[in-house]
Amino acid sequence: MRVLGIDPGSTVTGFGVVERAGAGVTHLAHGTLRPRKGAPLATRLGTLLEGLSEVIEAHAPEVVVIERVFVSANPRSALVLGQARGVAMASAASRGVPVVEYAPSQIKQAVVGTGAATKHQVQAMVKTLLALPKAPAQDAADALAAAICHAHAGRLSALLEGEAPGRRGGRGRQGGRGYVVRRVR
Amino acid sequence: MRVLGIDPGSTVTGFGVVERAGAGVTHLAHGTLRPRKGAPLATRLGTLLEGLSEVIEAHAPEVVVIERVFVSANPRSALVLGQARGVAMASAASRGVPVVEYAPSQIKQAVVGTGAATKHQVQAMVKTLLALPKAPAQDAADALAAAICHAHAGRLSALLEGEAPGRRGGRGRQGGRGYVVRRVR
């Protein structure tokens, strides 16, 4: 199962692609899209749409994961976030890729083990879990964390269906390229 | 000059296409896009993206007009509106069509003659100005009004450049298929 996480934002949008095979979750790609700052809003949103469409075509994810939004007290920032978020969701759905949402606390819980984790903890654990040479930029780390959260949820379903890692040649214990779910709980 | 007005919304998005030739503004098309109500948010936004992309390809507007948003006190509705609005802007910009915004009061002023016009007045005046057999649905009427506002602004520029309707065979007085700007002021 290949999962694309997207962390949409008005100035920076992070993305991250992971793949779950049995008990392991491996890193495929991550990055950030930064439409030109001085450009008009519509141009930036158009650039975002094109960039995400390219990412989706390049990596052919089976599912896109976006963090659920708990609206703040500020309607202006909610509008701005909504605009980028709408583009991200539409870019996936218009290509037939389903979009799932997780609460921020669920994503932190899956990656750090506590729903109250800091941004820095998420970055550090994403680096560790995916065995990356260095921590990804914050927006990309958040996107990877969302993708890991879903891959993890899918892996639990697989476990329930009897695909326990112990019966599959110990894939659950592989180091370096994946992570062991026990560490994540 | 061909102008596409879009009135984005979470459940209904109106669109309207008008053309300015000299002093006249003629109606080309209008309608509403209504993604299936029970569908997931991302699916609805994807449907909206596809629908607007089809409208843009079918009518090849030179410019897209969207009403500027004055954010209300409700962050939740700002987020929801932002999502549809982001998709509308990106659908135009990703096809290289510039997007312009007008304040709601500017649009009402251009169509009804007062920035404090009601929705019903806008509907009625859009019907009259474009000589339509019946008033368009409210969202389509708002989209047509936005398009007329921009076409009107462009016509004023044309006037300032010496293209006065009186010197062009009285196009400004044509009935039925266009409107005379004097009535709009």
Short mmCIF file of N, CA and C in Angstrom, two decimals, chain B residues 39-135:
data_model
loop_
_atom_site.label_atom_id
_atom_site.label_comp_id
_atom_site.label_asym_id
_atom_site.label_seq_id
_atom_site.Cartn_x
_atom_site.Cartn_y
_atom_site.Cartn_z
N ALA B 39 -21.67 12.65 -0.87
CA ALA B 39 -20.29 12.23 -1.17
C ALA B 39 -19.31 12.84 -0.18
N PRO B 40 -18.14 12.20 0.01
CA PRO B 40 -17.12 12.78 0.90
C PRO B 40 -16.65 14.14 0.38
N LEU B 41 -16.17 14.96 1.29
CA LEU B 41 -15.71 16.31 0.94
C LEU B 41 -14.73 16.30 -0.24
N ALA B 42 -13.72 15.44 -0.17
CA ALA B 42 -12.70 15.43 -1.22
C ALA B 42 -13.31 15.09 -2.57
N THR B 43 -14.25 14.15 -2.58
CA THR B 43 -14.91 13.77 -3.83
C THR B 43 -15.68 14.96 -4.40
N ARG B 44 -16.37 15.68 -3.52
CA ARG B 44 -17.13 16.84 -3.98
C ARG B 44 -16.20 17.91 -4.55
N LEU B 45 -15.06 18.12 -3.89
CA LEU B 45 -14.12 19.13 -4.38
C LEU B 45 -13.49 18.66 -5.71
N GLY B 46 -13.25 17.37 -5.83
CA GLY B 46 -12.73 16.84 -7.08
C GLY B 46 -13.72 17.01 -8.22
N THR B 47 -14.99 16.77 -7.93
CA THR B 47 -16.05 16.96 -8.92
C THR B 47 -16.13 18.43 -9.34
N LEU B 48 -15.98 19.30 -8.35
CA LEU B 48 -16.00 20.74 -8.63
C LEU B 48 -14.84 21.13 -9.54
N LEU B 49 -13.66 20.61 -9.24
CA LEU B 49 -12.48 20.90 -10.07
C LEU B 49 -12.70 20.44 -11.51
N GLU B 50 -13.23 19.24 -11.65
CA GLU B 50 -13.47 18.72 -13.00
C GLU B 50 -14.54 19.53 -13.74
N GLY B 51 -15.61 19.86 -13.03
CA GLY B 51 -16.69 20.62 -13.65
C GLY B 51 -16.22 21.99 -14.11
N LEU B 52 -15.48 22.69 -13.25
CA LEU B 52 -15.00 24.02 -13.63
C LEU B 52 -13.98 23.93 -14.75
N SER B 53 -13.15 22.89 -14.73
CA SER B 53 -12.18 22.71 -15.80
C SER B 53 -12.90 22.53 -17.13
N GLU B 54 -14.00 21.79 -17.12
CA GLU B 54 -14.78 21.61 -18.35
C GLU B 54 -15.37 22.93 -18.83
N VAL B 55 -15.89 23.71 -17.88
CA VAL B 55 -16.47 25.01 -18.25
C VAL B 55 -15.39 25.90 -18.88
N ILE B 56 -14.20 25.90 -18.28
CA ILE B 56 -13.11 26.74 -18.78
C ILE B 56 -12.67 26.26 -20.17
N GLU B 57 -12.61 24.96 -20.35
CA GLU B 57 -12.22 24.46 -21.67
C GLU B 57 -13.30 24.74 -22.71
N ALA B 58 -14.55 24.63 -22.32
CA ALA B 58 -15.65 24.83 -23.28
C ALA B 58 -15.75 26.28 -23.72
N HIS B 59 -15.50 27.22 -22.79
CA HIS B 59 -15.77 28.63 -23.10
C HIS B 59 -14.52 29.47 -23.26
N ALA B 60 -13.37 28.93 -22.93
CA ALA B 60 -12.09 29.62 -23.12
C ALA B 60 -12.15 31.10 -22.71
N PRO B 61 -12.48 31.38 -21.43
CA PRO B 61 -12.52 32.78 -20.99
C PRO B 61 -11.12 33.38 -20.94
N GLU B 62 -11.04 34.70 -21.14
CA GLU B 62 -9.74 35.37 -21.01
C GLU B 62 -9.46 35.72 -19.56
N VAL B 63 -10.51 35.74 -18.76
CA VAL B 63 -10.33 36.10 -17.36
C VAL B 63 -11.45 35.45 -16.54
N VAL B 64 -11.11 35.11 -15.30
CA VAL B 64 -12.09 34.57 -14.37
C VAL B 64 -12.29 35.58 -13.24
N VAL B 65 -13.55 35.80 -12.87
CA VAL B 65 -13.87 36.78 -11.83
C VAL B 65 -14.50 36.05 -10.64
N ILE B 66 -13.99 36.34 -9.46
CA ILE B 66 -14.52 35.75 -8.23
C ILE B 66 -14.75 36.86 -7.23
N GLU B 67 -15.85 36.74 -6.50
CA GLU B 67 -16.15 37.75 -5.48
C GLU B 67 -15.12 37.68 -4.36
N ARG B 68 -14.64 38.84 -3.96
CA ARG B 68 -13.72 38.89 -2.82
C ARG B 68 -14.48 38.51 -1.55
N VAL B 69 -13.80 37.84 -0.64
CA VAL B 69 -14.49 37.38 0.57
C VAL B 69 -14.17 38.28 1.74
N PHE B 70 -15.22 38.71 2.42
CA PHE B 70 -15.01 39.38 3.69
C PHE B 70 -15.39 38.38 4.75
N VAL B 71 -14.39 37.94 5.45
CA VAL B 71 -14.57 36.79 6.32
C VAL B 71 -15.56 37.11 7.44
N SER B 72 -16.48 36.20 7.62
CA SER B 72 -17.49 36.35 8.66
C SER B 72 -16.88 35.99 10.01
N ALA B 73 -17.73 35.96 11.02
CA ALA B 73 -17.26 35.66 12.37
C ALA B 73 -17.08 34.16 12.56
N ASN B 74 -17.50 33.36 11.58
CA ASN B 74 -17.53 31.91 11.77
C ASN B 74 -16.36 31.22 11.07
N PRO B 75 -15.36 30.77 11.83
CA PRO B 75 -14.19 30.14 11.21
C PRO B 75 -14.53 28.85 10.47
N ARG B 76 -15.51 28.11 10.93
CA ARG B 76 -15.88 26.85 10.29
C ARG B 76 -16.40 27.11 8.86
N SER B 77 -17.28 28.11 8.70
CA SER B 77 -17.80 28.38 7.36
C SER B 77 -16.72 29.02 6.49
N ALA B 78 -15.78 29.74 7.10
CA ALA B 78 -14.66 30.31 6.33
C ALA B 78 -13.80 29.20 5.75
N LEU B 79 -13.56 28.16 6.54
CA LEU B 79 -12.77 27.02 6.06
C LEU B 79 -13.48 26.32 4.90
N VAL B 80 -14.78 26.09 5.08
CA VAL B 80 -15.57 25.38 4.06
C VAL B 80 -15.60 26.19 2.76
N LEU B 81 -15.86 27.49 2.89
CA LEU B 81 -15.87 28.34 1.71
C LEU B 81 -14.48 28.38 1.07
N GLY B 82 -13.46 28.49 1.91
CA GLY B 82 -12.09 28.55 1.40
C GLY B 82 -11.76 27.33 0.54
N GLN B 83 -12.23 26.17 0.94
CA GLN B 83 -11.93 24.95 0.19
C GLN B 83 -12.48 25.02 -1.22
N ALA B 84 -13.73 25.43 -1.36
CA ALA B 84 -14.35 25.54 -2.69
C ALA B 84 -13.69 26.67 -3.48
N ARG B 85 -13.38 27.75 -2.79
CA ARG B 85 -12.78 28.91 -3.43
C ARG B 85 -11.38 28.60 -3.95
N GLY B 86 -10.62 27.86 -3.18
CA GLY B 86 -9.28 27.47 -3.61
C GLY B 86 -9.33 26.64 -4.87
N VAL B 87 -10.29 25.72 -4.93
CA VAL B 87 -10.44 24.87 -6.12
C VAL B 87 -10.80 25.73 -7.33
N ALA B 88 -11.71 26.67 -7.14
CA ALA B 88 -12.13 27.54 -8.26
C ALA B 88 -10.95 28.35 -8.79
N MET B 89 -10.19 28.95 -7.90
CA MET B 89 -9.05 29.77 -8.32
C MET B 89 -7.99 28.92 -9.01
N ALA B 90 -7.71 27.76 -8.42
CA ALA B 90 -6.67 26.90 -8.99
C ALA B 90 -7.08 26.35 -10.35
N SER B 91 -8.37 26.08 -10.52
CA SER B 91 -8.83 25.53 -11.81
C SER B 91 -8.55 26.52 -12.93
N ALA B 92 -8.71 27.81 -12.64
CA ALA B 92 -8.43 28.84 -13.64
C ALA B 92 -6.92 29.03 -13.81
N ALA B 93 -6.24 29.23 -12.69
CA ALA B 93 -4.82 29.58 -12.77
C ALA B 93 -3.99 28.45 -13.38
N SER B 94 -4.36 27.20 -13.11
CA SER B 94 -3.57 26.09 -13.65
C SER B 94 -3.75 25.98 -15.16
N ARG B 95 -4.75 26.66 -15.70
CA ARG B 95 -4.93 26.73 -17.16
C ARG B 95 -4.45 28.08 -17.72
N GLY B 96 -3.75 28.82 -16.89
CA GLY B 96 -3.18 30.08 -17.36
C GLY B 96 -4.17 31.22 -17.49
N VAL B 97 -5.37 31.05 -16.91
CA VAL B 97 -6.37 32.12 -16.99
C VAL B 97 -6.25 33.00 -15.74
N PRO B 98 -6.02 34.31 -15.90
CA PRO B 98 -5.90 35.16 -14.72
C PRO B 98 -7.22 35.26 -13.95
N VAL B 99 -7.10 35.46 -12.65
CA VAL B 99 -8.28 35.57 -11.78
C VAL B 99 -8.30 36.97 -11.18
N VAL B 100 -9.41 37.65 -11.28
CA VAL B 100 -9.55 38.95 -10.62
C VAL B 100 -10.67 38.87 -9.59
N GLU B 101 -10.54 39.70 -8.57
CA GLU B 101 -11.55 39.71 -7.51
C GLU B 101 -12.17 41.09 -7.39
N TYR B 102 -13.46 41.12 -7.13
CA TYR B 102 -14.15 42.37 -6.83
C TYR B 102 -14.87 42.21 -5.51
N ALA B 103 -14.98 43.30 -4.79
CA ALA B 103 -15.76 43.29 -3.55
C ALA B 103 -17.23 43.08 -3.90
N PRO B 104 -17.98 42.42 -3.03
CA PRO B 104 -19.42 42.23 -3.27
C PRO B 104 -20.13 43.55 -3.58
N SER B 105 -19.73 44.62 -2.88
CA SER B 105 -20.40 45.91 -3.10
C SER B 105 -20.11 46.46 -4.50
N GLN B 106 -18.89 46.20 -5.02
CA GLN B 106 -18.57 46.65 -6.37
C GLN B 106 -19.44 45.93 -7.40
N ILE B 107 -19.64 44.64 -7.18
CA ILE B 107 -20.43 43.84 -8.12
C ILE B 107 -21.88 44.31 -8.11
N LYS B 108 -22.42 44.52 -6.91
CA LYS B 108 -23.81 44.98 -6.80
C LYS B 108 -23.97 46.37 -7.43
N GLN B 109 -22.97 47.20 -7.17
CA GLN B 109 -22.99 48.55 -7.74
C GLN B 109 -23.03 48.49 -9.27
N ALA B 110 -22.22 47.59 -9.83
CA ALA B 110 -22.13 47.52 -11.30
C ALA B 110 -23.42 46.99 -11.92
N VAL B 111 -24.12 46.15 -11.18
CA VAL B 111 -25.28 45.47 -11.78
C VAL B 111 -26.60 46.14 -11.40
N VAL B 112 -26.70 46.54 -10.14
CA VAL B 112 -27.97 47.11 -9.66
C VAL B 112 -27.87 48.63 -9.51
N GLY B 113 -26.65 49.14 -9.32
CA GLY B 113 -26.50 50.58 -9.15
C GLY B 113 -26.36 50.99 -7.70
N THR B 114 -26.43 50.00 -6.80
CA THR B 114 -26.20 50.29 -5.40
C THR B 114 -25.48 49.11 -4.75
N GLY B 115 -24.48 49.43 -3.95
CA GLY B 115 -23.70 48.39 -3.28
C GLY B 115 -24.49 47.64 -2.23
N ALA B 116 -25.69 48.13 -1.92
CA ALA B 116 -26.49 47.50 -0.87
C ALA B 116 -27.66 46.71 -1.46
N ALA B 117 -27.54 46.30 -2.72
CA ALA B 117 -28.64 45.60 -3.37
C ALA B 117 -28.88 44.23 -2.73
N THR B 118 -30.12 43.76 -2.83
CA THR B 118 -30.45 42.42 -2.32
C THR B 118 -30.12 41.37 -3.39
N LYS B 119 -30.08 40.11 -2.95
CA LYS B 119 -29.86 38.99 -3.88
C LYS B 119 -30.92 39.00 -4.99
N HIS B 120 -32.16 39.27 -4.60
CA HIS B 120 -33.25 39.28 -5.58
C HIS B 120 -33.08 40.36 -6.62
N GLN B 121 -32.61 41.53 -6.18
CA GLN B 121 -32.39 42.62 -7.14
C GLN B 121 -31.29 42.25 -8.13
N VAL B 122 -30.25 41.59 -7.61
CA VAL B 122 -29.16 41.15 -8.49
C VAL B 122 -29.70 40.18 -9.54
N GLN B 123 -30.48 39.20 -9.07
CA GLN B 123 -31.07 38.23 -10.01
C GLN B 123 -31.90 38.92 -11.08
N ALA B 124 -32.74 39.85 -10.65
CA ALA B 124 -33.64 40.52 -11.59
C ALA B 124 -32.87 41.37 -12.59
N MET B 125 -31.83 42.07 -12.12
CA MET B 125 -31.07 42.94 -13.02
C MET B 125 -30.21 42.12 -13.99
N VAL B 126 -29.68 41.00 -13.52
CA VAL B 126 -28.90 40.13 -14.42
C VAL B 126 -29.80 39.65 -15.55
N LYS B 127 -31.02 39.26 -15.22
CA LYS B 127 -32.00 38.84 -16.23
C LYS B 127 -32.23 39.96 -17.25
N THR B 128 -32.45 41.17 -16.74
CA THR B 128 -32.74 42.31 -17.61
C THR B 128 -31.52 42.68 -18.47
N LEU B 129 -30.36 42.81 -17.81
CA LEU B 129 -29.16 43.27 -18.52
C LEU B 129 -28.76 42.31 -19.63
N LEU B 130 -28.94 41.04 -19.38
CA LEU B 130 -28.52 40.04 -20.37
C LEU B 130 -29.69 39.55 -21.22
N ALA B 131 -30.88 40.18 -21.01
CA ALA B 131 -32.06 39.84 -21.80
C ALA B 131 -32.35 38.35 -21.79
N LEU B 132 -32.30 37.78 -20.57
CA LEU B 132 -32.57 36.34 -20.44
C LEU B 132 -34.08 36.10 -20.34
N PRO B 133 -34.54 34.97 -20.81
CA PRO B 133 -35.98 34.69 -20.73
C PRO B 133 -36.48 34.57 -19.29
N LYS B 134 -35.61 34.07 -18.39
CA LYS B 134 -36.01 34.08 -16.97
C LYS B 134 -34.78 34.30 -16.10
N ALA B 135 -35.01 34.67 -14.86
CA ALA B 135 -33.89 34.95 -13.95
C ALA B 135 -33.12 33.67 -13.66
#
